[in-house]
Short mmCIF file of C-alpha atoms and ligand atoms in Angstrom, two decimals:
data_model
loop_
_atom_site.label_atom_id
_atom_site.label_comp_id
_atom_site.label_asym_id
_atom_site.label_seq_id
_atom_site.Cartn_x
_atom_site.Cartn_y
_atom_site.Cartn_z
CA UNK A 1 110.44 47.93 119.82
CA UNK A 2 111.62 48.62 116.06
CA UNK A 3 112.31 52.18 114.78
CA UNK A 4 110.44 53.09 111.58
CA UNK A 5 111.99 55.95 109.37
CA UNK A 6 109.60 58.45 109.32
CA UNK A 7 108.03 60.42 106.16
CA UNK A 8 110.74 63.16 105.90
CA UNK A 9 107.34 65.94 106.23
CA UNK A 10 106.94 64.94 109.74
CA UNK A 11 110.33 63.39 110.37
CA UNK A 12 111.56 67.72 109.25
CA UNK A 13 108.83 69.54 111.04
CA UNK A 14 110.27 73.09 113.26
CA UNK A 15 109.77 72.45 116.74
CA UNK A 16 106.27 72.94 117.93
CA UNK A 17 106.11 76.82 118.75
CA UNK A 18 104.96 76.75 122.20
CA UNK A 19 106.34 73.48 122.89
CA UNK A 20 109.66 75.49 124.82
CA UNK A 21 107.31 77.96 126.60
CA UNK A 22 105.18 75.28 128.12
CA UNK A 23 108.30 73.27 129.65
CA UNK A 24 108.58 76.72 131.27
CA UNK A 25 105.26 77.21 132.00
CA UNK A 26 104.98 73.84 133.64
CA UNK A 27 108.08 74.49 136.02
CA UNK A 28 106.78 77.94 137.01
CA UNK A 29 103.37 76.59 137.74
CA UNK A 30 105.19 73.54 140.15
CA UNK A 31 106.13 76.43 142.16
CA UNK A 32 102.51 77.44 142.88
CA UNK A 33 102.13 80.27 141.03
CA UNK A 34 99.39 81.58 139.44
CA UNK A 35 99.92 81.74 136.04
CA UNK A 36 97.79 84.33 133.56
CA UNK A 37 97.75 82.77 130.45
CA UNK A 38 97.75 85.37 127.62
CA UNK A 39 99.07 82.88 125.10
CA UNK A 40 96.52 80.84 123.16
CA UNK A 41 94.00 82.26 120.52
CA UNK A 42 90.98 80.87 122.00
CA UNK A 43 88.04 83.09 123.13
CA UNK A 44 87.28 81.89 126.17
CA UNK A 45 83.76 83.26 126.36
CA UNK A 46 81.26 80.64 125.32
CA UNK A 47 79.39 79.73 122.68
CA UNK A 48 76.12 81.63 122.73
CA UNK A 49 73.09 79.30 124.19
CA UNK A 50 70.65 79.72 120.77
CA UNK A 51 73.51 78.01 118.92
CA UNK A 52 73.94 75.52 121.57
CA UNK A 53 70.19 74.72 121.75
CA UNK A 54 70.35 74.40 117.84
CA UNK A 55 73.02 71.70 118.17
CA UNK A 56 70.69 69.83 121.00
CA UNK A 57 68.22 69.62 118.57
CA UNK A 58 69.78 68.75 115.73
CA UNK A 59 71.63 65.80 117.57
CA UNK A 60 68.23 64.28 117.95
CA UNK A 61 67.22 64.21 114.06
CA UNK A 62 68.23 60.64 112.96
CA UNK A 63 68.49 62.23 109.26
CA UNK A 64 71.85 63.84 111.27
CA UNK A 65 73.74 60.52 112.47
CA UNK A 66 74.72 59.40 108.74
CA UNK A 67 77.51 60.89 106.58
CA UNK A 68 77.01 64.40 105.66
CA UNK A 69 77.68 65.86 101.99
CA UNK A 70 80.79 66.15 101.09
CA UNK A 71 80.05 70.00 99.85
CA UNK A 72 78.32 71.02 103.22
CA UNK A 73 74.13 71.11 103.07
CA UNK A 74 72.60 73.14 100.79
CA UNK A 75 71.06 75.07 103.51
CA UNK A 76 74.40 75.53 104.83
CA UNK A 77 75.99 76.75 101.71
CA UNK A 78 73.22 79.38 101.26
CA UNK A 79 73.37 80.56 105.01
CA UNK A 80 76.97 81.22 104.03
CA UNK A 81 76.01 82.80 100.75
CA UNK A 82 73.23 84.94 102.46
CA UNK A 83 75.40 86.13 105.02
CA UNK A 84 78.29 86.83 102.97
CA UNK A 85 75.73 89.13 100.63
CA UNK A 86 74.42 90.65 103.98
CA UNK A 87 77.89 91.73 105.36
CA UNK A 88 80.13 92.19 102.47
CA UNK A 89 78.28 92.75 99.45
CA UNK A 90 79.55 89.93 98.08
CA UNK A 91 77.49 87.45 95.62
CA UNK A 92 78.10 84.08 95.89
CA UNK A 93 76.48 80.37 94.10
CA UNK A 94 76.24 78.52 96.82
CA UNK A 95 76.46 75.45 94.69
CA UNK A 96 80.06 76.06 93.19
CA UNK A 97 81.06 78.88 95.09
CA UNK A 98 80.60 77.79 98.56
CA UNK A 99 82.02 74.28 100.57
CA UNK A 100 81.83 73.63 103.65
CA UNK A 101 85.09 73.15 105.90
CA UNK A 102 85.95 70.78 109.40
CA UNK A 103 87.28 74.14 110.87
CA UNK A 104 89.50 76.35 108.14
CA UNK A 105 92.63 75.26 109.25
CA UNK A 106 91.49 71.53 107.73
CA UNK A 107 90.46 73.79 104.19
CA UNK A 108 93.60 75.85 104.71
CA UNK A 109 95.69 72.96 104.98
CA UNK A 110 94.11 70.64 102.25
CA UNK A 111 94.35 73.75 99.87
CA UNK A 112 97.95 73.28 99.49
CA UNK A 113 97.68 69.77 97.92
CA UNK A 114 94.72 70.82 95.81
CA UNK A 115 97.18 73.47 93.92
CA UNK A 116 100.82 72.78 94.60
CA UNK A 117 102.68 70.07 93.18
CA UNK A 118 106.27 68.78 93.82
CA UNK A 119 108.65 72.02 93.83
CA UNK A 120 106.01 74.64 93.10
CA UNK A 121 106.46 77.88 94.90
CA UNK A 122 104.19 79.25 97.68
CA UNK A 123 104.36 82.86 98.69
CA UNK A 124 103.72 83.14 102.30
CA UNK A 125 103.26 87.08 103.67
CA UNK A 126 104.87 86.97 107.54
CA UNK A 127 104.33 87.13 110.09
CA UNK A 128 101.87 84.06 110.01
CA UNK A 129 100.00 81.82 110.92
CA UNK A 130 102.48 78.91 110.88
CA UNK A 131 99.80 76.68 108.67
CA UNK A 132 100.37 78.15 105.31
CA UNK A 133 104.29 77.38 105.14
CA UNK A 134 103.23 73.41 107.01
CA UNK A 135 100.98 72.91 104.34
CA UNK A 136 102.73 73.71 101.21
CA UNK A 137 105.91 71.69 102.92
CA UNK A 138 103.47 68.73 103.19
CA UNK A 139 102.43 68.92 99.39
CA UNK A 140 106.79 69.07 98.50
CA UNK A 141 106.16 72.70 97.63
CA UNK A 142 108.54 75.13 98.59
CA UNK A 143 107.79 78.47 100.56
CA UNK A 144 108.94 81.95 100.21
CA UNK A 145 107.95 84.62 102.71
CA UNK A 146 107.38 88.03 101.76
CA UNK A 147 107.91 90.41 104.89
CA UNK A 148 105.10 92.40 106.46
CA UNK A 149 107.48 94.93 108.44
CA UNK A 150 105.70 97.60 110.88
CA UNK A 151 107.64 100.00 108.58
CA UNK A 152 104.81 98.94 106.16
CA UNK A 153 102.20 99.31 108.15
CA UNK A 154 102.61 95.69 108.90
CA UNK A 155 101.28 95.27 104.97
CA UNK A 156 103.44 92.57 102.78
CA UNK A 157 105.89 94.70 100.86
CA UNK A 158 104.66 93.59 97.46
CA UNK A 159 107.26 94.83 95.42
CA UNK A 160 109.73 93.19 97.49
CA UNK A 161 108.89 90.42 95.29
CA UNK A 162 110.99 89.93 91.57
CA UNK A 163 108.74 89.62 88.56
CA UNK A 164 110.46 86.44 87.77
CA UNK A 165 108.90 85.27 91.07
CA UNK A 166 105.35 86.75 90.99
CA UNK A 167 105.37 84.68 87.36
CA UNK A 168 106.82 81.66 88.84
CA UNK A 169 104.54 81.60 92.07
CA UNK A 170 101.60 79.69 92.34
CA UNK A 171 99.63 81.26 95.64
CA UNK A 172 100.21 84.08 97.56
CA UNK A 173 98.61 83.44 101.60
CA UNK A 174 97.70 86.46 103.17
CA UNK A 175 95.89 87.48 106.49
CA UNK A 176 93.53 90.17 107.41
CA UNK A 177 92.87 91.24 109.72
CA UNK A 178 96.07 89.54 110.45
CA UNK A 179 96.96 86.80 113.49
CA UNK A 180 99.66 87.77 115.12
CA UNK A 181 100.18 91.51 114.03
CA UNK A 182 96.19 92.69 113.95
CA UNK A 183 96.52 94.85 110.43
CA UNK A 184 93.90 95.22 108.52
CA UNK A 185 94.17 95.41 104.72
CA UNK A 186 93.10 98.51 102.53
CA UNK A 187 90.88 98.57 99.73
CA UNK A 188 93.90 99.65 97.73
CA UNK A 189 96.01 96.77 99.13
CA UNK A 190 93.90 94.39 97.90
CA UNK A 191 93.23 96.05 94.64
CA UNK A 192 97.05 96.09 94.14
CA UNK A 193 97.61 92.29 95.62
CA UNK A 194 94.50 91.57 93.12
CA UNK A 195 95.69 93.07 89.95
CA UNK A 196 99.03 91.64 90.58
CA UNK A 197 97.57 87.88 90.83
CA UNK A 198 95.48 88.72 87.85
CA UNK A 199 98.54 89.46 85.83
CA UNK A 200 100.72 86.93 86.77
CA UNK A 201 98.75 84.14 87.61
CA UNK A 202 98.71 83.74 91.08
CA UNK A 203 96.18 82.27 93.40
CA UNK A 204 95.31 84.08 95.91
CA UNK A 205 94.63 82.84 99.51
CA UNK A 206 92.99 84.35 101.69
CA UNK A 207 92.15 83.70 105.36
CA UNK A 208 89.47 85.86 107.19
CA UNK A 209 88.83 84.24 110.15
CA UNK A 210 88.87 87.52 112.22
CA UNK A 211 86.55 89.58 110.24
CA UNK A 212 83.85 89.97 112.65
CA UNK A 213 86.46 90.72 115.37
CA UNK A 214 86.39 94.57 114.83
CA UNK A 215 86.50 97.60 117.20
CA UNK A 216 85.28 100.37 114.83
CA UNK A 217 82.13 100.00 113.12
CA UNK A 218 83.35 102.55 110.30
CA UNK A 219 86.18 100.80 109.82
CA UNK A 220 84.90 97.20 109.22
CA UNK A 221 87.86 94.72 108.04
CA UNK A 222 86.95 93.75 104.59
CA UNK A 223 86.51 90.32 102.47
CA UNK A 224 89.24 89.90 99.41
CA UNK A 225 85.87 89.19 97.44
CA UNK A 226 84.57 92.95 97.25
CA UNK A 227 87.78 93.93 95.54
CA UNK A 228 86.74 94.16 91.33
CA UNK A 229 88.65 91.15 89.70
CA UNK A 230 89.03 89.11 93.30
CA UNK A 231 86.76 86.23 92.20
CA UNK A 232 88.90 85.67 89.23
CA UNK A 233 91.79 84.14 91.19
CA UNK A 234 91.23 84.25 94.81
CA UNK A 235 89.97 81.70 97.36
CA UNK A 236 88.83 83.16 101.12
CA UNK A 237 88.65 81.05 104.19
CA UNK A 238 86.47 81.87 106.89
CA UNK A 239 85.11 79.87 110.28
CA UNK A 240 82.40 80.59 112.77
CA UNK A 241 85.41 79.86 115.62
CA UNK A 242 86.25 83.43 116.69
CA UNK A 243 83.03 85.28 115.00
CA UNK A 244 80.59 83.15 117.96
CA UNK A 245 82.72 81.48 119.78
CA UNK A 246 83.17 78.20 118.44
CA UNK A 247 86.46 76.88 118.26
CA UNK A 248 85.44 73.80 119.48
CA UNK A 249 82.54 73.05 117.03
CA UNK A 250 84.87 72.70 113.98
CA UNK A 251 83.28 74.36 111.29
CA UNK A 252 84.80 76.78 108.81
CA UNK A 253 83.50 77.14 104.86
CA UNK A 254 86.09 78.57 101.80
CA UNK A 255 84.17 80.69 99.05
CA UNK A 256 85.30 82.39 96.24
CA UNK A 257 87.05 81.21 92.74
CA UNK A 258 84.65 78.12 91.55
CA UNK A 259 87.46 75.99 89.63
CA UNK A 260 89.62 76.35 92.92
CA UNK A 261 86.64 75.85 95.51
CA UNK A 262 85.89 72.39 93.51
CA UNK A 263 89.28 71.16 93.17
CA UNK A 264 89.56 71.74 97.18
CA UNK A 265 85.91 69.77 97.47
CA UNK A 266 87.77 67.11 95.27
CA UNK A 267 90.72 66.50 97.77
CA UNK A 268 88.17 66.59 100.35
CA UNK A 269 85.67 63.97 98.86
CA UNK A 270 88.88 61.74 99.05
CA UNK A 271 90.47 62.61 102.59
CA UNK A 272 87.29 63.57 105.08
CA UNK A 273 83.81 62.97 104.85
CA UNK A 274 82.15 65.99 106.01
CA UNK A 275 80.99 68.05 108.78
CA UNK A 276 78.66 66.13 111.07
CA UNK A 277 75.09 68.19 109.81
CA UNK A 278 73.57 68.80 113.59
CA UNK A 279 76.69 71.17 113.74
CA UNK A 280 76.37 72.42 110.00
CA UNK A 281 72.27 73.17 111.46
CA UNK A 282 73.48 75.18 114.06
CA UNK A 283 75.93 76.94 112.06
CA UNK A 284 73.17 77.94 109.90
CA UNK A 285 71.35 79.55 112.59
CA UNK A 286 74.37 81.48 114.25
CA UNK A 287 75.10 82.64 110.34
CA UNK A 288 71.29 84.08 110.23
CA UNK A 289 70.55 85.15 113.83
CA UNK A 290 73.85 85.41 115.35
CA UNK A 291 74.46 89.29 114.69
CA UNK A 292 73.65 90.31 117.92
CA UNK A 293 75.76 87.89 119.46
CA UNK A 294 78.95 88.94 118.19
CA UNK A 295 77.94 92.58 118.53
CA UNK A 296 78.14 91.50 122.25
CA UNK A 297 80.97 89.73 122.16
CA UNK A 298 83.07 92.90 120.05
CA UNK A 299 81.96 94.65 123.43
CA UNK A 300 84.04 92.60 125.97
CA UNK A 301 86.81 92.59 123.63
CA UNK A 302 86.72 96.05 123.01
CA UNK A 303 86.82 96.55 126.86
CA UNK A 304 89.90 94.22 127.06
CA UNK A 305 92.02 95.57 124.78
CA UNK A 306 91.14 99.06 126.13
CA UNK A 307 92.41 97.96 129.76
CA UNK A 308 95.45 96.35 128.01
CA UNK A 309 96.38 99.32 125.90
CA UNK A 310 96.30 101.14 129.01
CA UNK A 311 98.35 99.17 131.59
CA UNK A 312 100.89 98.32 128.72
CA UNK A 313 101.38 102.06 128.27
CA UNK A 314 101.41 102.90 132.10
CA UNK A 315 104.43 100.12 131.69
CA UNK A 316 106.09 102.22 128.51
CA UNK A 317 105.46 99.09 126.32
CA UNK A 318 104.67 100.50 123.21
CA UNK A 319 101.47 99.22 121.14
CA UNK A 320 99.48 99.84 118.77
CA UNK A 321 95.63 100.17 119.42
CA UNK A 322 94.40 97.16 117.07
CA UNK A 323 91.14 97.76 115.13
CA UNK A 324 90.57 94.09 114.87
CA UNK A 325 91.37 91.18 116.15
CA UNK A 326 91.43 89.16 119.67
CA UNK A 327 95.08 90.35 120.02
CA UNK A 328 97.61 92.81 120.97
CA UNK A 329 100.84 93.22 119.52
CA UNK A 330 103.52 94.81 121.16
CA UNK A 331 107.10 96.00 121.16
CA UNK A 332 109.85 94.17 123.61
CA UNK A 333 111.35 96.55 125.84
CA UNK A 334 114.91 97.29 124.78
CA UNK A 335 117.82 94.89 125.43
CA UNK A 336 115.74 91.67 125.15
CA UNK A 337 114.73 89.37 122.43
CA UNK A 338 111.07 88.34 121.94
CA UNK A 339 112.33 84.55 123.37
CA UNK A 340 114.17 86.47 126.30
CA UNK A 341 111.06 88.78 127.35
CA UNK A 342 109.01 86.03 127.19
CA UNK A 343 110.75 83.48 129.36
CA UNK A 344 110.95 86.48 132.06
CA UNK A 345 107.12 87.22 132.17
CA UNK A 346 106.95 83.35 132.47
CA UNK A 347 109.25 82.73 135.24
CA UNK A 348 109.21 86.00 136.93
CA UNK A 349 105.44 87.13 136.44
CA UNK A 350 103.93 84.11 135.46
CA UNK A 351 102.09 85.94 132.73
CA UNK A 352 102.29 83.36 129.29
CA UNK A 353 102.74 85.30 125.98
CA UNK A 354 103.77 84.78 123.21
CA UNK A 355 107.35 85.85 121.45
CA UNK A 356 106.63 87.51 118.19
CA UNK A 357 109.40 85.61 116.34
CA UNK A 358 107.68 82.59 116.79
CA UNK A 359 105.65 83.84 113.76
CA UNK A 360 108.47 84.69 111.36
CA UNK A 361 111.77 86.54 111.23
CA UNK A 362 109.34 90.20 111.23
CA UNK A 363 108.11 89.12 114.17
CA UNK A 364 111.50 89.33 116.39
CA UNK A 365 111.04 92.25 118.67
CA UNK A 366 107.61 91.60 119.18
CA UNK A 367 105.09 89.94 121.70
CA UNK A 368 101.14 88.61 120.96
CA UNK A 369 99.10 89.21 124.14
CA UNK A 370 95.75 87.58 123.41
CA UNK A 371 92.38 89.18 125.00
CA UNK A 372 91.02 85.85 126.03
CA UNK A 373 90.99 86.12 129.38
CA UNK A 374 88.40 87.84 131.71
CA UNK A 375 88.76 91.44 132.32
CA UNK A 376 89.72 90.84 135.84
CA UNK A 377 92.65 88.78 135.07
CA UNK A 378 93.63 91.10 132.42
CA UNK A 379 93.56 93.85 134.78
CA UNK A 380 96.16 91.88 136.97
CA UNK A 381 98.19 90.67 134.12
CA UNK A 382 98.94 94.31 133.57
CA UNK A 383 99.91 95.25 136.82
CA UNK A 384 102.37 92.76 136.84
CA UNK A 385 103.85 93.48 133.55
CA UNK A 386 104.00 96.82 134.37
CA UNK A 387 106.37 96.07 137.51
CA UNK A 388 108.57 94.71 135.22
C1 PLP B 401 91.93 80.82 114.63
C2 PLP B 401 92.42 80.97 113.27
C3 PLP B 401 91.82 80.28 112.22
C4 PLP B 401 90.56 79.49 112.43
O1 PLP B 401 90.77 78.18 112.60
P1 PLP B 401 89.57 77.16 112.62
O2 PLP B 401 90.22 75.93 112.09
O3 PLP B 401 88.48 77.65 111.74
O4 PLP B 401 89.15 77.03 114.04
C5 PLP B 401 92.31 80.45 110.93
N1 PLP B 401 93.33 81.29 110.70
C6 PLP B 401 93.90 82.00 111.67
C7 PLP B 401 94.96 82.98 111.34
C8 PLP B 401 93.48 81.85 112.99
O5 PLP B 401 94.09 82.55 113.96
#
């Protein structure tokens, strides 16, 4: 068979994060042993039934089976508009303020190539989501990280950054409440981050997709939209994933700055052709009756991470009680790294984690648990970290 040279942004790509800890994973599980799997961000709780009943219906409307809008359904767009005036405060046109997304890691990723061209600079806050960096490598951009050290509150040390740079940068990506670390940004944060863009330029991008993941109800995490000045240069992703459950489903929307939301609907036009409309229906429904659901599911979280906390500090793991988020993120016991702790819960405790530094260089001396497991399993994932 003949060997093609591959495109050099696939040929270059890091090794796959968790491709390591799976090998491992795989050989420990050969053994018979049951492996806890606090690894993966995906709620394992399921998708509430009203949603799922939407969908049913939906399915059946022949209207449904052809090619969606490009933008999303109107009725989608204004569920999303609605919703985001109902939580936030936050005024949206649902016409040129609003599109729809295939999940937000699709908008996240075809954001890049909507803004950057060949050498541009992205600034990327890390820890991260490893998305932001992938995408602005696949549009020949270049990336450089600004650090969000737990000395900062685990906040991107703005001012780390030259004014040279903030002028010749061309998006900032930033995360709150934030996968892997769980901060939350301040209102002063983003007023600083904001004015900062305003002056110099930048776009900012913002990801949100654990907003409704919150533990206390007077300290809600906040959209980059209700900061004065946001709408001028920002751009906010958000999905109904983690908020009800639907990883699965696909379905995300971006909001915000209406020059940058249509040049992302532009790439899109050319690339995808929508969101298949029995899932945009339900959407709509979960974004106008689905408070109560997540209210629920912020309970069994909230449980989880209590029992966590706990055990972790019966173990002297130190962690910090997250306000948000489906994760924990916790300090490696002395004389390890975050690869080294990790391979021993694997092959010693067959609990799966995974090592902060997998994120970015902050991340080293760190470890993600995520809360998707039932409280049960949680409960004996602890004990056995704790007879570490
Ligand atoms: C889960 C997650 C998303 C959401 O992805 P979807 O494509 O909408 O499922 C986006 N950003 C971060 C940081 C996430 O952890």
């Amino acid at each position: 068979m003949s060997e093609f040279k591959l495109a050099r942004r696939v040929a270059d790509l890091p090794p796959y994060l968790f491709a390591r800890i799976d090998k491992v994973k795989k050989e420990v599980a050969a053994r018979g042993v049951d492996i806890i799997s606090l690894g993966i961000g995906d709620p394992d709780l399921p998708t509430p039934d009203f949603i799922i009943d939407e969908l049913c219906r939906s399915a059946r409307k022949p209207a449904n089976h052809r090619y969606p809008d490009y933008e999303g359904l109107d009725e989608f767009r204004s569920a999303v508009a609605n919703w985001y005036g109902r939580r936030f405060n936050v005024s949206l046109d649902p016409a040129t303020e609003v599109v729809n997304l295939i999940g937000s890691k699709e908008g996240i990723a075809h954001f890049a190539l909507a803004v950057t061209d060949p050498g541009d600079v992205n600034l990327v806050c890390t820890p991260n989501y490893p998305v932001y960096p992938i995408a602005t490598d696949f549009a020949d951009g270049e990336t450089v990280f600004i650090p969000q050290p737990e000395s900062n509150n685990f906040l991107p040390l703005l001012d780390s950054v030259s004014d040279e740079m903030w002028q010749r940068a061309k998006s900032i990506y930033v995360n709150f409440p934030n996968n892997p670390t769980a901060a939350m940004a301040t209102p002063e944060f983003f007023q600083k981050l904001v004015d900062r863009a305003r002056e110099t330029n930048t776009i900012i991008v913002h990801d949100a997709a654990y907003t409704e993941i919150y533990y206390d109800d007077n300290n809600k995490p906040l959209s980059i939209l209700e900061t004065p000045g946001a709408k001028d240069v920002a751009v906010e992703f958000h999905s109904l994933s983690k908020t009800y459950n639907m990883t699965g489903w696909r379905v995300g929307m971006a909001v915000g700055n209406p020059q940058l939301i249509g040049a992302l609907g532009n790439i899109k036009t050319n690339v995808d052709s929508g969101c298949f409309q029995a899932v945009q229906e339900a959407a709509i429904l979960a974004l106008n009756e689905g408070d109560a659901a997540v209210e629920e599911n912020r309970k069994v979280y909230r449980k989880r991470r209590d029992v966590m906390v706990k055990a972790l500090e019966k173990a002297g793991i130190e962690c910090r009680v997250p306000d948000a988020t489906i994760y924990l993120w916790a300090k490696v016991p002395e004389g390890y790294t975050s690869a080294e702790f990790v391979t021993k819960m694997i092959e010693e405790k067959g609990v799966v984690i995974t090592p902060g530094s997998g994120f970015g260089e902050p991340g080293e001396g760190f470890f993600r648990i995520s809360l998707t497991v039932p409280t049960e399993r949680l409960e004996e994932a602890a004990s056995r970290i704790s007879s570490l």
